[in-house]
Coordinates of C-alpha atoms in Angstrom, one line a residue:
M10 CA 128.2 149.5 189.0
A11 CA 127.1 147.0 186.3
G12 CA 128.1 143.3 186.4
A13 CA 130.9 142.0 184.2
A14 CA 129.9 142.0 180.5
L15 CA 130.2 138.8 178.5
P16 CA 132.9 138.8 175.7
D17 CA 131.9 138.7 172.1
L18 CA 128.4 137.3 172.5
A19 CA 127.6 138.0 168.9
V20 CA 130.3 135.7 167.6
S21 CA 129.2 132.4 168.9
S22 CA 128.7 130.3 165.8
P23 CA 130.0 130.4 162.2
E24 CA 127.8 131.8 159.4
L25 CA 126.3 129.3 157.1
P26 CA 127.8 129.1 153.6
A27 CA 125.8 130.2 150.8
G28 CA 124.2 127.5 148.6
G29 CA 121.1 126.0 147.2
L30 CA 118.5 124.1 149.1
S31 CA 118.4 120.3 149.4
A32 CA 115.4 118.3 148.3
E33 CA 114.4 118.1 152.0
D34 CA 114.0 121.9 152.5
T35 CA 110.7 123.5 152.0
A36 CA 110.0 126.6 150.0
A37 CA 111.4 129.8 151.5
G38 CA 109.6 130.9 154.7
E39 CA 107.2 128.0 154.8
L40 CA 106.9 125.5 157.6
R41 CA 106.4 121.8 157.1
G42 CA 102.9 120.6 157.9
S43 CA 104.1 118.9 161.1
D44 CA 105.9 122.0 162.3
A45 CA 102.9 124.2 161.6
A46 CA 100.7 121.9 163.6
A47 CA 103.3 121.9 166.4
A48 CA 103.3 125.7 166.4
E49 CA 99.5 125.8 166.7
I50 CA 99.6 123.3 169.6
S51 CA 102.3 125.2 171.4
G52 CA 100.2 128.4 171.3
S53 CA 102.8 130.3 169.2
T54 CA 101.5 133.8 168.5
R55 CA 103.6 134.1 165.4
P56 CA 102.2 132.2 162.3
G57 CA 104.7 129.8 160.8
I58 CA 107.1 130.0 163.7
L59 CA 107.6 127.4 166.5
D60 CA 109.0 128.7 169.8
H61 CA 111.7 126.8 171.7
Q62 CA 113.5 127.3 175.0
I63 CA 116.9 126.4 176.5
I64 CA 116.3 126.1 180.2
R65 CA 119.1 125.3 182.6
P66 CA 117.7 125.8 186.2
G67 CA 121.0 126.6 187.8
G68 CA 121.8 126.1 191.5
P69 CA 124.7 126.8 193.9
G70 CA 127.7 127.8 191.8
T71 CA 125.9 127.4 188.5
P72 CA 123.9 130.0 186.6
L73 CA 120.2 130.1 185.7
I74 CA 119.8 130.2 181.9
N75 CA 116.5 130.7 180.0
I76 CA 116.8 131.5 176.3
S77 CA 113.8 131.6 173.8
Y78 CA 114.5 131.1 170.2
P79 CA 112.4 130.3 167.1
S80 CA 112.4 127.7 164.4
L81 CA 111.1 128.6 160.9
G82 CA 110.7 125.1 159.3
R83 CA 113.9 125.5 157.3
S84 CA 116.4 122.8 158.4
D85 CA 119.5 124.8 157.4
I86 CA 118.4 128.1 159.1
D87 CA 116.9 126.3 162.1
A88 CA 120.1 124.4 162.8
D89 CA 122.1 127.6 162.7
I90 CA 119.7 129.4 165.1
R91 CA 119.7 126.4 167.5
H92 CA 123.5 126.2 167.5
W93 CA 123.8 129.9 168.0
A94 CA 121.4 129.9 171.0
T95 CA 123.2 126.9 172.6
S96 CA 126.5 128.6 172.1
I97 CA 125.3 131.6 174.0
A98 CA 124.3 129.5 176.9
D99 CA 127.5 127.5 176.8
A100 CA 129.7 130.6 176.6
F101 CA 127.9 132.2 179.6
E102 CA 128.6 129.1 181.7
K103 CA 132.2 128.8 180.6
H104 CA 132.9 132.5 181.2
L105 CA 131.8 132.4 184.8
D106 CA 134.5 131.5 187.3
T107 CA 132.4 130.6 190.3
E108 CA 135.4 130.4 192.6
G109 CA 136.6 133.8 191.4
F110 CA 133.2 135.2 192.1
G111 CA 133.1 133.7 195.5
L112 CA 130.3 131.2 195.0
S113 CA 132.3 128.1 196.0
G114 CA 133.5 127.3 199.4
R115 CA 130.9 129.3 201.2
E116 CA 129.2 127.7 204.2
D117 CA 125.7 128.7 202.9
A118 CA 126.4 127.9 199.3
A119 CA 124.2 124.8 199.4
E120 CA 121.2 126.9 200.5
Q121 CA 121.5 129.5 197.8
G122 CA 120.0 129.6 194.4
P123 CA 121.8 130.6 191.3
S124 CA 123.6 134.0 191.7
Y125 CA 124.1 134.5 188.0
E126 CA 121.4 134.6 185.4
L127 CA 121.0 134.8 181.6
W128 CA 117.6 135.5 180.0
G129 CA 117.1 135.7 176.2
S130 CA 114.0 136.7 174.2
C131 CA 113.6 137.0 170.4
D132 CA 111.5 139.2 168.1
V133 CA 111.0 138.2 164.4
S134 CA 110.7 140.7 161.5
R135 CA 110.0 139.8 157.9
P136 CA 111.2 142.5 155.5
S137 CA 109.8 140.4 152.6
D138 CA 109.3 136.8 151.5
A139 CA 113.0 136.6 150.7
A140 CA 114.4 137.3 154.2
I141 CA 113.8 137.1 157.9
S142 CA 115.4 139.0 160.8
L143 CA 115.7 137.8 164.4
T144 CA 116.4 140.3 167.2
F145 CA 117.6 138.8 170.4
E146 CA 117.7 140.7 173.7
I147 CA 120.1 139.0 176.1
W148 CA 120.0 140.0 179.7
T149 CA 122.8 138.8 182.0
Y150 CA 123.5 139.3 185.7
T151 CA 126.9 138.6 187.1
G152 CA 126.9 140.9 190.2
G153 CA 126.8 144.6 190.6
A154 CA 124.0 147.1 190.9
H155 CA 122.3 145.9 187.7
G156 CA 122.7 143.4 184.9
N157 CA 123.8 143.9 181.3
Q158 CA 121.8 143.8 178.1
D159 CA 123.0 142.8 174.6
I160 CA 120.9 143.3 171.4
I161 CA 122.0 140.8 168.8
T162 CA 120.5 140.3 165.4
L163 CA 120.6 137.3 163.0
N164 CA 119.5 138.0 159.5
Y165 CA 118.9 135.3 157.0
S166 CA 118.2 134.9 153.3
L167 CA 115.1 132.6 152.8
I168 CA 116.4 131.9 149.3
T169 CA 119.8 130.5 150.1
G170 CA 119.6 130.0 153.9
Q171 CA 122.7 132.2 154.2
R172 CA 123.3 134.4 157.3
L173 CA 123.4 137.9 156.0
G174 CA 126.1 140.4 157.0
L175 CA 126.5 144.0 156.0
V176 CA 128.4 143.1 152.8
D177 CA 125.4 140.9 151.8
L178 CA 122.9 143.7 152.3
F179 CA 124.8 146.5 150.4
E180 CA 127.0 146.7 147.4
A181 CA 128.7 149.6 149.0
P182 CA 129.0 148.7 152.7
E183 CA 131.3 151.6 153.6
T184 CA 128.8 154.1 152.2
A185 CA 126.0 152.3 154.1
L186 CA 128.0 152.8 157.4
Q187 CA 128.4 156.5 156.7
L188 CA 124.7 156.9 155.8
M189 CA 123.6 155.1 158.9
S190 CA 126.1 157.0 161.1
D191 CA 124.9 160.4 159.8
W192 CA 121.2 159.5 160.1
S193 CA 121.6 158.0 163.6
Y194 CA 123.6 161.0 164.9
R195 CA 120.9 163.4 163.7
E196 CA 118.0 161.3 165.2
L197 CA 119.7 160.6 168.5
S198 CA 120.9 164.2 168.9
R199 CA 117.3 165.4 168.7
R200 CA 116.1 162.6 171.0
L201 CA 118.9 162.7 173.6
G202 CA 120.1 166.3 173.3
G203 CA 123.6 167.5 173.1
G204 CA 125.9 168.8 175.8
R205 CA 127.8 166.2 177.8
L206 CA 126.5 163.3 175.7
G207 CA 128.0 164.7 172.5
Q208 CA 131.3 162.8 172.6
M209 CA 129.6 159.6 173.7
L210 CA 127.2 159.9 170.8
R211 CA 129.8 160.7 168.3
D212 CA 131.9 157.7 169.3
G213 CA 129.0 155.3 169.5
A214 CA 127.5 156.3 166.2
A215 CA 130.8 156.6 164.3
P216 CA 130.7 154.7 161.0
T217 CA 132.4 151.4 162.0
V218 CA 131.2 147.8 161.6
E219 CA 131.2 147.4 165.4
N220 CA 128.9 150.3 166.0
F221 CA 126.4 149.0 163.4
S222 CA 126.6 145.3 164.1
S223 CA 123.0 145.0 165.3
L224 CA 120.6 145.7 162.4
T225 CA 117.0 144.5 162.2
L226 CA 115.6 144.3 158.7
T227 CA 112.1 145.7 158.4
P228 CA 109.7 146.1 155.5
A229 CA 110.4 149.8 155.5
G230 CA 114.2 149.6 155.9
L231 CA 116.3 149.1 158.9
L232 CA 116.0 149.3 162.7
I233 CA 119.4 150.2 164.0
N234 CA 120.0 148.9 167.5
F235 CA 122.5 150.6 169.9
Q236 CA 123.7 148.8 173.0
P237 CA 123.3 150.4 176.5
Y238 CA 126.3 152.6 177.2
Q239 CA 127.0 152.8 173.4
V240 CA 125.5 156.2 172.7
A241 CA 123.9 157.2 176.1
P242 CA 124.2 156.3 179.8
W243 CA 122.6 153.1 181.2
A244 CA 119.6 155.1 182.5
A245 CA 118.6 156.1 178.9
G246 CA 118.4 152.4 177.9
A247 CA 119.2 150.8 174.6
Q248 CA 118.5 153.1 171.7
K249 CA 116.8 152.1 168.5
V250 CA 116.7 154.2 165.3
E251 CA 114.4 153.6 162.3
M252 CA 115.9 154.3 159.0
P253 CA 113.9 154.2 155.7
L254 CA 115.4 152.1 152.9
D255 CA 115.1 155.1 150.6
E256 CA 117.7 156.9 152.7
L257 CA 120.1 154.0 152.0
L258 CA 119.8 153.9 148.2
G259 CA 123.2 155.6 147.9
A260 CA 124.8 152.4 149.3
R261 CA 123.1 150.3 146.6
P262 CA 121.1 147.9 148.9
L263 CA 120.2 144.5 147.6
L264 CA 116.6 145.5 147.0
S265 CA 115.3 141.9 146.6
I266 CA 115.8 141.4 150.3
W267 CA 113.1 144.0 150.8
G268 CA 110.9 142.6 148.1
R269 CA 111.6 145.5 145.7

């Protein structure tokens, strides 16, 4: 049996309002010189990106937390990313009732390390010079046979600094949902097969905002991320489906995000 899932991890900080850049902001996608030097010193393998970590070592009755997140050299976007990552850590700590889970009051508690853990990593995708996409994989363990995984994406305009949602990507978001649903169902049916998974796949790939809340922007289009248990059992793992932008033209995508 899996450990208890965290509630609403994806909604941990408000989106940034749209607006122009201040005089302090650099051109879209470019790091300040000092940040570029820091990235080189830190050994970052991603040009123009400085890697950071939130580390809370944990102990008896408190969880171990280790979240990696990037900064891009844009003060508005970097502040939002940092706040989001910190909110994930804070929400995990707040959610855990150590007494309820039996960590407190045990004679051997002082000798035990942290029983609950949160680990977070991040991949960066650049669909164009106008946008950037961050895909976080958040692993948590709160008891049970195995932990839990959440795949959460943060997409940003490098022109305005705005966090991009579905309505910012497509002029016809409902059409986009239907197109993504149809495409994903076909792809996953071939990959996973039918039979007893049919209903799970139909429900998990239905054209709802919740089912398509984790979208990675790529130069070719979208990478649609499905959570474990969403379209297939845990053993099948998280499922990812690539969808070319040309297949989404009926939803009138904002082509400038993809540099077109």
